[in-house]
Amino acid sequence: MELSEAIKTRRSIRKFKDIPVPKEVLEEVIELALWAPSNYNMQGWYFVVVQGEKKDRIIAAMARHAETWVTNVKNLFPEKMVKIIQEFFATMGGAPVIIFVYTDKTEQLLEYMPLDMEPGYPSACAAIQNLLLAAHDRGLGACWVAACCIIEDEINEILGIEEVRNKVMVAGIPLGYPDQRPPAPPRQGNKVQWLGFE
Ligand SMILES: Cc1cc2nc3c(=O)[nH]c(=O)nc-3n(C[C@H](O)[C@H](O)[C@H](O)COP(=O)(O)O)c2cc1C
């Protein structure tokens, strides 16, 4: 797919077909994520790709917290939309795979990087965008879900791996073959200012 087309046609997918994603395809997508730019070239990202029993336990945990999550957002959206948000949070759209993205905790470097966040956080976000585009290019759908972070400790407990203990979760990304074709949200105006141009 041509890059401009991929950028414009990528959508957040929240409903997936019950079809497994081949590991080789996931490897390609992750490999492209790893080519993102990063703060001081620290490559401060970390990916955990989960399917099977642990993924199912994570979704069950999300379902237990869906009600709480919805109380956080219910004043922002109409009731119908709140229902959709709750349902998606509780099921992850039936995704066969979830990729959790973390960043390193490197607080001691903050004096060299005046950011109000972990220095690797924006780099992990750049890697996520690469990942979403690479997935879309291969006919996969995915959704960047920051809301997973509200149960980060519980998810880490289920993952049961040492590597994420000193990291910060940036997002969960349910991924699979899309079972919906959402329309593109229109672009908002007044987002760019040109200085020194005719
Ligand atoms: C930082 C970030 C966090 C997001 N978190 C969530 C989330 O928790 N749940 C969700 O359903 N979508 C989430 N999204 C997806 C947005 O809702 C989505 O990108 C937006 O509605 C635009 O739709 P599009 O991706 O199809 O263009 C997130 C996107 C970003 C960039």
mmCIF file with all atom_site columns, C-alpha atoms and ligand atoms in Angstrom:
data_model
loop_
_atom_site.group_PDB
_atom_site.id
_atom_site.type_symbol
_atom_site.label_atom_id
_atom_site.label_alt_id
_atom_site.label_comp_id
_atom_site.label_asym_id
_atom_site.label_entity_id
_atom_site.label_seq_id
_atom_site.pdbx_PDB_ins_code
_atom_site.Cartn_x
_atom_site.Cartn_y
_atom_site.Cartn_z
_atom_site.occupancy
_atom_site.B_iso_or_equiv
_atom_site.pdbx_formal_charge
_atom_site.auth_seq_id
_atom_site.auth_comp_id
_atom_site.auth_asym_id
_atom_site.auth_atom_id
_atom_site.pdbx_PDB_model_num
ATOM   1   C CA  . MET A 1 1   ? 0.000   0.000   0.000  1.00 0.00 ? 1   MET A CA  1
ATOM   2   C CA  . GLU A 1 2   ? 1.263   3.467   -0.821 1.00 0.00 ? 2   GLU A CA  1
ATOM   3   C CA  . LEU A 1 3   ? 2.235   5.391   2.340  1.00 0.00 ? 3   LEU A CA  1
ATOM   4   C CA  . SER A 1 4   ? -0.176  8.325   1.965  1.00 0.00 ? 4   SER A CA  1
ATOM   5   C CA  . GLU A 1 5   ? -3.040  5.902   1.350  1.00 0.00 ? 5   GLU A CA  1
ATOM   6   C CA  . ALA A 1 6   ? -2.058  3.808   4.383  1.00 0.00 ? 6   ALA A CA  1
ATOM   7   C CA  . ILE A 1 7   ? -1.935  6.897   6.615  1.00 0.00 ? 7   ILE A CA  1
ATOM   8   C CA  . LYS A 1 8   ? -5.343  8.095   5.477  1.00 0.00 ? 8   LYS A CA  1
ATOM   9   C CA  . THR A 1 9   ? -7.205  4.765   5.413  1.00 0.00 ? 9   THR A CA  1
ATOM   10  C CA  . ARG A 1 10  ? -5.952  3.356   8.733  1.00 0.00 ? 10  ARG A CA  1
ATOM   11  C CA  . ARG A 1 11  ? -8.815  3.303   11.246 1.00 0.00 ? 11  ARG A CA  1
ATOM   12  C CA  . SER A 1 12  ? -9.156  2.197   14.848 1.00 0.00 ? 12  SER A CA  1
ATOM   13  C CA  . ILE A 1 13  ? -10.712 -1.260  14.639 1.00 0.00 ? 13  ILE A CA  1
ATOM   14  C CA  . ARG A 1 14  ? -12.813 -2.442  17.583 1.00 0.00 ? 14  ARG A CA  1
ATOM   15  C CA  . LYS A 1 15  ? -14.339 -5.672  16.215 1.00 0.00 ? 15  LYS A CA  1
ATOM   16  C CA  . PHE A 1 16  ? -12.241 -8.585  14.967 1.00 0.00 ? 16  PHE A CA  1
ATOM   17  C CA  . LYS A 1 17  ? -12.843 -11.841 13.108 1.00 0.00 ? 17  LYS A CA  1
ATOM   18  C CA  . ASP A 1 18  ? -12.157 -15.049 15.010 1.00 0.00 ? 18  ASP A CA  1
ATOM   19  C CA  . ILE A 1 19  ? -9.127  -15.837 12.836 1.00 0.00 ? 19  ILE A CA  1
ATOM   20  C CA  . PRO A 1 20  ? -5.603  -16.234 14.263 1.00 0.00 ? 20  PRO A CA  1
ATOM   21  C CA  . VAL A 1 21  ? -2.813  -13.967 13.003 1.00 0.00 ? 21  VAL A CA  1
ATOM   22  C CA  . PRO A 1 22  ? 0.279   -15.864 11.785 1.00 0.00 ? 22  PRO A CA  1
ATOM   23  C CA  . LYS A 1 23  ? 3.321   -15.239 14.008 1.00 0.00 ? 23  LYS A CA  1
ATOM   24  C CA  . GLU A 1 24  ? 5.434   -14.262 10.955 1.00 0.00 ? 24  GLU A CA  1
ATOM   25  C CA  . VAL A 1 25  ? 2.999   -11.416 10.202 1.00 0.00 ? 25  VAL A CA  1
ATOM   26  C CA  . LEU A 1 26  ? 3.167   -10.225 13.816 1.00 0.00 ? 26  LEU A CA  1
ATOM   27  C CA  . GLU A 1 27  ? 6.977   -10.351 13.642 1.00 0.00 ? 27  GLU A CA  1
ATOM   28  C CA  . GLU A 1 28  ? 6.981   -8.173  10.510 1.00 0.00 ? 28  GLU A CA  1
ATOM   29  C CA  . VAL A 1 29  ? 4.678   -5.629  12.129 1.00 0.00 ? 29  VAL A CA  1
ATOM   30  C CA  . ILE A 1 30  ? 6.764   -5.453  15.330 1.00 0.00 ? 30  ILE A CA  1
ATOM   31  C CA  . GLU A 1 31  ? 9.979   -5.218  13.310 1.00 0.00 ? 31  GLU A CA  1
ATOM   32  C CA  . LEU A 1 32  ? 8.648   -2.125  11.540 1.00 0.00 ? 32  LEU A CA  1
ATOM   33  C CA  . ALA A 1 33  ? 7.587   -0.616  14.880 1.00 0.00 ? 33  ALA A CA  1
ATOM   34  C CA  . LEU A 1 34  ? 11.207  -0.918  16.024 1.00 0.00 ? 34  LEU A CA  1
ATOM   35  C CA  . TRP A 1 35  ? 12.298  1.452   13.202 1.00 0.00 ? 35  TRP A CA  1
ATOM   36  C CA  . ALA A 1 36  ? 10.575  4.464   14.772 1.00 0.00 ? 36  ALA A CA  1
ATOM   37  C CA  . PRO A 1 37  ? 12.603  7.516   15.794 1.00 0.00 ? 37  PRO A CA  1
ATOM   38  C CA  . SER A 1 38  ? 13.455  7.618   19.489 1.00 0.00 ? 38  SER A CA  1
ATOM   39  C CA  . ASN A 1 39  ? 14.564  10.114  22.094 1.00 0.00 ? 39  ASN A CA  1
ATOM   40  C CA  . TYR A 1 40  ? 18.417  10.146  22.165 1.00 0.00 ? 40  TYR A CA  1
ATOM   41  C CA  . ASN A 1 41  ? 18.147  6.929   20.123 1.00 0.00 ? 41  ASN A CA  1
ATOM   42  C CA  . MET A 1 42  ? 17.402  5.153   23.395 1.00 0.00 ? 42  MET A CA  1
ATOM   43  C CA  . GLN A 1 43  ? 14.772  2.954   21.722 1.00 0.00 ? 43  GLN A CA  1
ATOM   44  C CA  . GLY A 1 44  ? 12.985  3.003   25.055 1.00 0.00 ? 44  GLY A CA  1
ATOM   45  C CA  . TRP A 1 45  ? 10.091  0.784   24.021 1.00 0.00 ? 45  TRP A CA  1
ATOM   46  C CA  . TYR A 1 46  ? 9.163   -2.774  24.886 1.00 0.00 ? 46  TYR A CA  1
ATOM   47  C CA  . PHE A 1 47  ? 6.495   -5.007  23.338 1.00 0.00 ? 47  PHE A CA  1
ATOM   48  C CA  . VAL A 1 48  ? 4.723   -7.982  24.851 1.00 0.00 ? 48  VAL A CA  1
ATOM   49  C CA  . VAL A 1 49  ? 2.637   -9.931  22.335 1.00 0.00 ? 49  VAL A CA  1
ATOM   50  C CA  . VAL A 1 50  ? -0.036  -12.100 23.950 1.00 0.00 ? 50  VAL A CA  1
ATOM   51  C CA  . GLN A 1 51  ? -2.511  -14.651 22.670 1.00 0.00 ? 51  GLN A CA  1
ATOM   52  C CA  . GLY A 1 52  ? -4.194  -17.713 24.194 1.00 0.00 ? 52  GLY A CA  1
ATOM   53  C CA  . GLU A 1 53  ? -4.979  -18.245 27.843 1.00 0.00 ? 53  GLU A CA  1
ATOM   54  C CA  . LYS A 1 54  ? -3.174  -15.177 29.236 1.00 0.00 ? 54  LYS A CA  1
ATOM   55  C CA  . LYS A 1 55  ? -4.897  -12.924 26.707 1.00 0.00 ? 55  LYS A CA  1
ATOM   56  C CA  . ASP A 1 56  ? -8.266  -14.391 27.702 1.00 0.00 ? 56  ASP A CA  1
ATOM   57  C CA  . ARG A 1 57  ? -7.509  -13.782 31.404 1.00 0.00 ? 57  ARG A CA  1
ATOM   58  C CA  . ILE A 1 58  ? -6.558  -10.172 30.620 1.00 0.00 ? 58  ILE A CA  1
ATOM   59  C CA  . ILE A 1 59  ? -9.832  -9.615  28.763 1.00 0.00 ? 59  ILE A CA  1
ATOM   60  C CA  . ALA A 1 60  ? -11.733 -11.133 31.717 1.00 0.00 ? 60  ALA A CA  1
ATOM   61  C CA  . ALA A 1 61  ? -9.939  -8.647  33.997 1.00 0.00 ? 61  ALA A CA  1
ATOM   62  C CA  . MET A 1 62  ? -10.854 -5.784  31.669 1.00 0.00 ? 62  MET A CA  1
ATOM   63  C CA  . ALA A 1 63  ? -14.506 -6.944  31.742 1.00 0.00 ? 63  ALA A CA  1
ATOM   64  C CA  . ARG A 1 64  ? -14.478 -6.798  35.561 1.00 0.00 ? 64  ARG A CA  1
ATOM   65  C CA  . HIS A 1 65  ? -13.322 -3.159  35.399 1.00 0.00 ? 65  HIS A CA  1
ATOM   66  C CA  . ALA A 1 66  ? -15.477 -2.015  32.466 1.00 0.00 ? 66  ALA A CA  1
ATOM   67  C CA  . GLU A 1 67  ? -18.161 -0.492  34.683 1.00 0.00 ? 67  GLU A CA  1
ATOM   68  C CA  . THR A 1 68  ? -15.584 1.613   36.583 1.00 0.00 ? 68  THR A CA  1
ATOM   69  C CA  . TRP A 1 69  ? -13.942 2.718   33.352 1.00 0.00 ? 69  TRP A CA  1
ATOM   70  C CA  . VAL A 1 70  ? -17.259 3.841   31.931 1.00 0.00 ? 70  VAL A CA  1
ATOM   71  C CA  . THR A 1 71  ? -18.017 6.039   34.961 1.00 0.00 ? 71  THR A CA  1
ATOM   72  C CA  . ASN A 1 72  ? -14.795 7.922   34.071 1.00 0.00 ? 72  ASN A CA  1
ATOM   73  C CA  . VAL A 1 73  ? -15.946 8.733   30.542 1.00 0.00 ? 73  VAL A CA  1
ATOM   74  C CA  . LYS A 1 74  ? -19.726 8.806   30.722 1.00 0.00 ? 74  LYS A CA  1
ATOM   75  C CA  . ASN A 1 75  ? -19.952 12.605  30.893 1.00 0.00 ? 75  ASN A CA  1
ATOM   76  C CA  . LEU A 1 76  ? -17.868 12.990  27.739 1.00 0.00 ? 76  LEU A CA  1
ATOM   77  C CA  . PHE A 1 77  ? -20.059 11.087  25.255 1.00 0.00 ? 77  PHE A CA  1
ATOM   78  C CA  . PRO A 1 78  ? -23.716 10.344  24.442 1.00 0.00 ? 78  PRO A CA  1
ATOM   79  C CA  . GLU A 1 79  ? -25.207 7.245   26.106 1.00 0.00 ? 79  GLU A CA  1
ATOM   80  C CA  . LYS A 1 80  ? -25.062 5.099   22.953 1.00 0.00 ? 80  LYS A CA  1
ATOM   81  C CA  . MET A 1 81  ? -21.357 5.829   22.561 1.00 0.00 ? 81  MET A CA  1
ATOM   82  C CA  . VAL A 1 82  ? -20.710 5.061   26.254 1.00 0.00 ? 82  VAL A CA  1
ATOM   83  C CA  . LYS A 1 83  ? -22.283 1.607   25.733 1.00 0.00 ? 83  LYS A CA  1
ATOM   84  C CA  . ILE A 1 84  ? -19.957 0.961   22.771 1.00 0.00 ? 84  ILE A CA  1
ATOM   85  C CA  . ILE A 1 85  ? -16.920 2.084   24.794 1.00 0.00 ? 85  ILE A CA  1
ATOM   86  C CA  . GLN A 1 86  ? -17.896 -0.191  27.697 1.00 0.00 ? 86  GLN A CA  1
ATOM   87  C CA  . GLU A 1 87  ? -18.514 -3.197  25.422 1.00 0.00 ? 87  GLU A CA  1
ATOM   88  C CA  . PHE A 1 88  ? -15.185 -2.734  23.651 1.00 0.00 ? 88  PHE A CA  1
ATOM   89  C CA  . PHE A 1 89  ? -13.290 -2.307  26.922 1.00 0.00 ? 89  PHE A CA  1
ATOM   90  C CA  . ALA A 1 90  ? -14.880 -5.503  28.248 1.00 0.00 ? 90  ALA A CA  1
ATOM   91  C CA  . THR A 1 91  ? -14.188 -7.642  25.161 1.00 0.00 ? 91  THR A CA  1
ATOM   92  C CA  . MET A 1 92  ? -11.326 -5.992  23.238 1.00 0.00 ? 92  MET A CA  1
ATOM   93  C CA  . GLY A 1 93  ? -13.521 -6.651  20.196 1.00 0.00 ? 93  GLY A CA  1
ATOM   94  C CA  . GLY A 1 94  ? -12.704 -10.382 20.284 1.00 0.00 ? 94  GLY A CA  1
ATOM   95  C CA  . ALA A 1 95  ? -9.108  -9.682  19.203 1.00 0.00 ? 95  ALA A CA  1
ATOM   96  C CA  . PRO A 1 96  ? -7.000  -12.826 18.772 1.00 0.00 ? 96  PRO A CA  1
ATOM   97  C CA  . VAL A 1 97  ? -3.870  -10.958 19.909 1.00 0.00 ? 97  VAL A CA  1
ATOM   98  C CA  . ILE A 1 98  ? -3.096  -8.042  22.217 1.00 0.00 ? 98  ILE A CA  1
ATOM   99  C CA  . ILE A 1 99  ? 0.236   -6.244  22.046 1.00 0.00 ? 99  ILE A CA  1
ATOM   100 C CA  . PHE A 1 100 ? 1.169   -4.356  25.217 1.00 0.00 ? 100 PHE A CA  1
ATOM   101 C CA  . VAL A 1 101 ? 3.577   -1.494  24.704 1.00 0.00 ? 101 VAL A CA  1
ATOM   102 C CA  . TYR A 1 102 ? 5.766   -0.282  27.550 1.00 0.00 ? 102 TYR A CA  1
ATOM   103 C CA  . THR A 1 103 ? 8.442   2.329   27.995 1.00 0.00 ? 103 THR A CA  1
ATOM   104 C CA  . ASP A 1 104 ? 11.490  2.224   30.235 1.00 0.00 ? 104 ASP A CA  1
ATOM   105 C CA  . LYS A 1 105 ? 11.533  4.125   33.513 1.00 0.00 ? 105 LYS A CA  1
ATOM   106 C CA  . THR A 1 106 ? 14.532  6.391   33.134 1.00 0.00 ? 106 THR A CA  1
ATOM   107 C CA  . GLU A 1 107 ? 13.743  9.254   35.518 1.00 0.00 ? 107 GLU A CA  1
ATOM   108 C CA  . GLN A 1 108 ? 17.411  10.088  36.075 1.00 0.00 ? 108 GLN A CA  1
ATOM   109 C CA  . LEU A 1 109 ? 17.598  11.249  32.433 1.00 0.00 ? 109 LEU A CA  1
ATOM   110 C CA  . LEU A 1 110 ? 14.794  13.775  32.787 1.00 0.00 ? 110 LEU A CA  1
ATOM   111 C CA  . GLU A 1 111 ? 17.252  16.603  33.566 1.00 0.00 ? 111 GLU A CA  1
ATOM   112 C CA  . TYR A 1 112 ? 18.693  16.110  30.048 1.00 0.00 ? 112 TYR A CA  1
ATOM   113 C CA  . MET A 1 113 ? 15.233  15.853  28.502 1.00 0.00 ? 113 MET A CA  1
ATOM   114 C CA  . PRO A 1 114 ? 12.804  18.468  29.731 1.00 0.00 ? 114 PRO A CA  1
ATOM   115 C CA  . LEU A 1 115 ? 9.683   16.333  29.367 1.00 0.00 ? 115 LEU A CA  1
ATOM   116 C CA  . ASP A 1 116 ? 6.808   15.966  31.761 1.00 0.00 ? 116 ASP A CA  1
ATOM   117 C CA  . MET A 1 117 ? 6.822   12.194  31.204 1.00 0.00 ? 117 MET A CA  1
ATOM   118 C CA  . GLU A 1 118 ? 9.135   9.213   30.912 1.00 0.00 ? 118 GLU A CA  1
ATOM   119 C CA  . PRO A 1 119 ? 11.714  10.144  28.241 1.00 0.00 ? 119 PRO A CA  1
ATOM   120 C CA  . GLY A 1 120 ? 10.921  6.999   26.264 1.00 0.00 ? 120 GLY A CA  1
ATOM   121 C CA  . TYR A 1 121 ? 7.175   7.631   26.275 1.00 0.00 ? 121 TYR A CA  1
ATOM   122 C CA  . PRO A 1 122 ? 6.946   9.703   23.061 1.00 0.00 ? 122 PRO A CA  1
ATOM   123 C CA  . SER A 1 123 ? 9.299   7.237   21.341 1.00 0.00 ? 123 SER A CA  1
ATOM   124 C CA  . ALA A 1 124 ? 7.008   4.347   22.280 1.00 0.00 ? 124 ALA A CA  1
ATOM   125 C CA  . CYS A 1 125 ? 4.121   6.383   20.814 1.00 0.00 ? 125 CYS A CA  1
ATOM   126 C CA  . ALA A 1 126 ? 6.041   6.804   17.535 1.00 0.00 ? 126 ALA A CA  1
ATOM   127 C CA  . ALA A 1 127 ? 6.630   3.028   17.491 1.00 0.00 ? 127 ALA A CA  1
ATOM   128 C CA  . ILE A 1 128 ? 2.904   2.441   18.041 1.00 0.00 ? 128 ILE A CA  1
ATOM   129 C CA  . GLN A 1 129 ? 2.018   4.559   15.003 1.00 0.00 ? 129 GLN A CA  1
ATOM   130 C CA  . ASN A 1 130 ? 4.509   2.547   12.894 1.00 0.00 ? 130 ASN A CA  1
ATOM   131 C CA  . LEU A 1 131 ? 2.921   -0.634  14.214 1.00 0.00 ? 131 LEU A CA  1
ATOM   132 C CA  . LEU A 1 132 ? -0.635  0.505   13.412 1.00 0.00 ? 132 LEU A CA  1
ATOM   133 C CA  . LEU A 1 133 ? 0.329   1.445   9.860  1.00 0.00 ? 133 LEU A CA  1
ATOM   134 C CA  . ALA A 1 134 ? 2.303   -1.760  9.276  1.00 0.00 ? 134 ALA A CA  1
ATOM   135 C CA  . ALA A 1 135 ? -0.668  -3.801  10.562 1.00 0.00 ? 135 ALA A CA  1
ATOM   136 C CA  . HIS A 1 136 ? -3.068  -1.923  8.290  1.00 0.00 ? 136 HIS A CA  1
ATOM   137 C CA  . ASP A 1 137 ? -0.755  -2.480  5.321  1.00 0.00 ? 137 ASP A CA  1
ATOM   138 C CA  . ARG A 1 138 ? -1.057  -6.238  5.931  1.00 0.00 ? 138 ARG A CA  1
ATOM   139 C CA  . GLY A 1 139 ? -4.871  -6.188  6.072  1.00 0.00 ? 139 GLY A CA  1
ATOM   140 C CA  . LEU A 1 140 ? -4.929  -6.284  9.870  1.00 0.00 ? 140 LEU A CA  1
ATOM   141 C CA  . GLY A 1 141 ? -6.902  -3.968  12.115 1.00 0.00 ? 141 GLY A CA  1
ATOM   142 C CA  . ALA A 1 142 ? -5.838  -2.626  15.495 1.00 0.00 ? 142 ALA A CA  1
ATOM   143 C CA  . CYS A 1 143 ? -6.745  -0.019  18.086 1.00 0.00 ? 143 CYS A CA  1
ATOM   144 C CA  . TRP A 1 144 ? -4.502  2.032   20.347 1.00 0.00 ? 144 TRP A CA  1
ATOM   145 C CA  . VAL A 1 145 ? -6.076  1.495   23.797 1.00 0.00 ? 145 VAL A CA  1
ATOM   146 C CA  . ALA A 1 146 ? -4.599  3.709   26.493 1.00 0.00 ? 146 ALA A CA  1
ATOM   147 C CA  . ALA A 1 147 ? -7.470  2.676   28.789 1.00 0.00 ? 147 ALA A CA  1
ATOM   148 C CA  . CYS A 1 148 ? -5.701  -0.669  29.396 1.00 0.00 ? 148 CYS A CA  1
ATOM   149 C CA  . CYS A 1 149 ? -3.275  1.269   31.593 1.00 0.00 ? 149 CYS A CA  1
ATOM   150 C CA  . ILE A 1 150 ? -5.917  1.722   34.299 1.00 0.00 ? 150 ILE A CA  1
ATOM   151 C CA  . ILE A 1 151 ? -5.408  -1.955  35.211 1.00 0.00 ? 151 ILE A CA  1
ATOM   152 C CA  . GLU A 1 152 ? -1.695  -2.039  34.416 1.00 0.00 ? 152 GLU A CA  1
ATOM   153 C CA  . ASP A 1 153 ? -0.767  -3.830  37.676 1.00 0.00 ? 153 ASP A CA  1
ATOM   154 C CA  . GLU A 1 154 ? -3.379  -6.536  37.152 1.00 0.00 ? 154 GLU A CA  1
ATOM   155 C CA  . ILE A 1 155 ? -2.298  -7.041  33.533 1.00 0.00 ? 155 ILE A CA  1
ATOM   156 C CA  . ASN A 1 156 ? 1.362   -7.261  34.597 1.00 0.00 ? 156 ASN A CA  1
ATOM   157 C CA  . GLU A 1 157 ? 0.412   -9.825  37.225 1.00 0.00 ? 157 GLU A CA  1
ATOM   158 C CA  . ILE A 1 158 ? -1.303  -11.988 34.568 1.00 0.00 ? 158 ILE A CA  1
ATOM   159 C CA  . LEU A 1 159 ? 1.577   -11.603 32.093 1.00 0.00 ? 159 LEU A CA  1
ATOM   160 C CA  . GLY A 1 160 ? 3.827   -12.822 34.910 1.00 0.00 ? 160 GLY A CA  1
ATOM   161 C CA  . ILE A 1 161 ? 7.096   -11.668 33.350 1.00 0.00 ? 161 ILE A CA  1
ATOM   162 C CA  . GLU A 1 162 ? 9.965   -9.959  35.157 1.00 0.00 ? 162 GLU A CA  1
ATOM   163 C CA  . GLU A 1 163 ? 10.847  -7.666  32.209 1.00 0.00 ? 163 GLU A CA  1
ATOM   164 C CA  . VAL A 1 164 ? 7.896   -5.291  32.668 1.00 0.00 ? 164 VAL A CA  1
ATOM   165 C CA  . ARG A 1 165 ? 8.360   -4.696  36.394 1.00 0.00 ? 165 ARG A CA  1
ATOM   166 C CA  . ASN A 1 166 ? 10.423  -1.532  35.916 1.00 0.00 ? 166 ASN A CA  1
ATOM   167 C CA  . LYS A 1 167 ? 8.532   -0.277  32.906 1.00 0.00 ? 167 LYS A CA  1
ATOM   168 C CA  . VAL A 1 168 ? 5.477   1.910   32.361 1.00 0.00 ? 168 VAL A CA  1
ATOM   169 C CA  . MET A 1 169 ? 2.607   0.684   30.215 1.00 0.00 ? 169 MET A CA  1
ATOM   170 C CA  . VAL A 1 170 ? 1.810   3.039   27.313 1.00 0.00 ? 170 VAL A CA  1
ATOM   171 C CA  . ALA A 1 171 ? -1.014  1.129   25.618 1.00 0.00 ? 171 ALA A CA  1
ATOM   172 C CA  . GLY A 1 172 ? -2.635  -2.159  24.839 1.00 0.00 ? 172 GLY A CA  1
ATOM   173 C CA  . ILE A 1 173 ? -3.226  -2.826  21.159 1.00 0.00 ? 173 ILE A CA  1
ATOM   174 C CA  . PRO A 1 174 ? -5.850  -5.450  20.299 1.00 0.00 ? 174 PRO A CA  1
ATOM   175 C CA  . LEU A 1 175 ? -5.074  -6.688  16.816 1.00 0.00 ? 175 LEU A CA  1
ATOM   176 C CA  . GLY A 1 176 ? -6.601  -9.070  14.281 1.00 0.00 ? 176 GLY A CA  1
ATOM   177 C CA  . TYR A 1 177 ? -8.482  -9.249  10.995 1.00 0.00 ? 177 TYR A CA  1
ATOM   178 C CA  . PRO A 1 178 ? -11.135 -6.468  10.977 1.00 0.00 ? 178 PRO A CA  1
ATOM   179 C CA  . ASP A 1 179 ? -14.827 -7.339  11.223 1.00 0.00 ? 179 ASP A CA  1
ATOM   180 C CA  . GLN A 1 180 ? -15.962 -3.747  10.664 1.00 0.00 ? 180 GLN A CA  1
ATOM   181 C CA  . ARG A 1 181 ? -15.205 -0.787  8.384  1.00 0.00 ? 181 ARG A CA  1
ATOM   182 C CA  . PRO A 1 182 ? -15.592 2.349   10.467 1.00 0.00 ? 182 PRO A CA  1
ATOM   183 C CA  . PRO A 1 183 ? -15.904 5.667   8.643  1.00 0.00 ? 183 PRO A CA  1
ATOM   184 C CA  . ALA A 1 184 ? -13.033 8.138   8.848  1.00 0.00 ? 184 ALA A CA  1
ATOM   185 C CA  . PRO A 1 185 ? -13.639 10.848  11.429 1.00 0.00 ? 185 PRO A CA  1
ATOM   186 C CA  . PRO A 1 186 ? -13.458 14.201  9.624  1.00 0.00 ? 186 PRO A CA  1
ATOM   187 C CA  . ARG A 1 187 ? -10.314 16.263  10.191 1.00 0.00 ? 187 ARG A CA  1
ATOM   188 C CA  . GLN A 1 188 ? -10.754 19.328  12.376 1.00 0.00 ? 188 GLN A CA  1
ATOM   189 C CA  . GLY A 1 189 ? -9.756  22.734  11.069 1.00 0.00 ? 189 GLY A CA  1
ATOM   190 C CA  . ASN A 1 190 ? -7.459  25.363  12.566 1.00 0.00 ? 190 ASN A CA  1
ATOM   191 C CA  . LYS A 1 191 ? -4.654  22.970  13.450 1.00 0.00 ? 191 LYS A CA  1
ATOM   192 C CA  . VAL A 1 192 ? -1.816  24.469  11.388 1.00 0.00 ? 192 VAL A CA  1
ATOM   193 C CA  . GLN A 1 193 ? -0.278  27.897  11.198 1.00 0.00 ? 193 GLN A CA  1
ATOM   194 C CA  . TRP A 1 194 ? 2.136   28.913  8.421  1.00 0.00 ? 194 TRP A CA  1
ATOM   195 C CA  . LEU A 1 195 ? 4.690   31.623  9.160  1.00 0.00 ? 195 LEU A CA  1
ATOM   196 C CA  . GLY A 1 196 ? 6.972   33.202  6.566  1.00 0.00 ? 196 GLY A CA  1
ATOM   197 C CA  . PHE A 1 197 ? 5.004   31.755  3.598  1.00 0.00 ? 197 PHE A CA  1
ATOM   198 C CA  . GLU A 1 198 ? 3.153   33.646  0.881  1.00 0.00 ? 198 GLU A CA  1
HETATM 199 C C1  . LIG B 2 .   ? -3.113  8.107   22.813 1.00 0.00 ? 1   LIG B C1  1
HETATM 200 C C2  . LIG B 2 .   ? -4.349  7.393   22.316 1.00 0.00 ? 1   LIG B C2  1
HETATM 201 C C3  . LIG B 2 .   ? -5.132  6.693   23.212 1.00 0.00 ? 1   LIG B C3  1
HETATM 202 C C4  . LIG B 2 .   ? -6.284  6.019   22.779 1.00 0.00 ? 1   LIG B C4  1
HETATM 203 N N1  . LIG B 2 .   ? -7.000  5.289   23.680 1.00 0.00 ? 1   LIG B N1  1
HETATM 204 C C5  . LIG B 2 .   ? -8.128  4.650   23.283 1.00 0.00 ? 1   LIG B C5  1
HETATM 205 C C6  . LIG B 2 .   ? -8.881  3.874   24.216 1.00 0.00 ? 1   LIG B C6  1
HETATM 206 O O1  . LIG B 2 .   ? -8.532  3.767   25.385 1.00 0.00 ? 1   LIG B O1  1
HETATM 207 N N2  . LIG B 2 .   ? -9.978  3.217   23.771 1.00 0.00 ? 1   LIG B N2  1
HETATM 208 C C7  . LIG B 2 .   ? -10.378 3.302   22.449 1.00 0.00 ? 1   LIG B C7  1
HETATM 209 O O2  . LIG B 2 .   ? -11.390 2.685   22.095 1.00 0.00 ? 1   LIG B O2  1
HETATM 210 N N3  . LIG B 2 .   ? -9.676  4.039   21.537 1.00 0.00 ? 1   LIG B N3  1
HETATM 211 C C8  . LIG B 2 .   ? -8.575  4.716   21.916 1.00 0.00 ? 1   LIG B C8  1
HETATM 212 N N4  . LIG B 2 .   ? -7.821  5.418   21.017 1.00 0.00 ? 1   LIG B N4  1
HETATM 213 C C9  . LIG B 2 .   ? -8.236  5.453   19.590 1.00 0.00 ? 1   LIG B C9  1
HETATM 214 C C10 . LIG B 2 .   ? -8.944  6.780   19.263 1.00 0.00 ? 1   LIG B C10 1
HETATM 215 O O3  . LIG B 2 .   ? -10.218 6.781   19.839 1.00 0.00 ? 1   LIG B O3  1
HETATM 216 C C11 . LIG B 2 .   ? -9.008  6.935   17.734 1.00 0.00 ? 1   LIG B C11 1
HETATM 217 O O4  . LIG B 2 .   ? -7.704  7.015   17.209 1.00 0.00 ? 1   LIG B O4  1
HETATM 218 C C12 . LIG B 2 .   ? -9.802  8.176   17.317 1.00 0.00 ? 1   LIG B C12 1
HETATM 219 O O5  . LIG B 2 .   ? -11.142 8.047   17.682 1.00 0.00 ? 1   LIG B O5  1
HETATM 220 C C13 . LIG B 2 .   ? -9.697  8.443   15.805 1.00 0.00 ? 1   LIG B C13 1
HETATM 221 O O6  . LIG B 2 .   ? -10.169 7.341   15.050 1.00 0.00 ? 1   LIG B O6  1
HETATM 222 P P1  . LIG B 2 .   ? -9.223  6.597   13.995 1.00 0.00 ? 1   LIG B P1  1
HETATM 223 O O7  . LIG B 2 .   ? -8.067  5.997   14.746 1.00 0.00 ? 1   LIG B O7  1
HETATM 224 O O8  . LIG B 2 .   ? -10.090 5.573   13.332 1.00 0.00 ? 1   LIG B O8  1
HETATM 225 O O9  . LIG B 2 .   ? -8.736  7.649   13.023 1.00 0.00 ? 1   LIG B O9  1
HETATM 226 C C14 . LIG B 2 .   ? -6.669  6.089   21.405 1.00 0.00 ? 1   LIG B C14 1
HETATM 227 C C15 . LIG B 2 .   ? -5.856  6.783   20.502 1.00 0.00 ? 1   LIG B C15 1
HETATM 228 C C16 . LIG B 2 .   ? -4.701  7.416   20.940 1.00 0.00 ? 1   LIG B C16 1
HETATM 229 C C17 . LIG B 2 .   ? -3.815  8.123   19.939 1.00 0.00 ? 1   LIG B C17 1
#
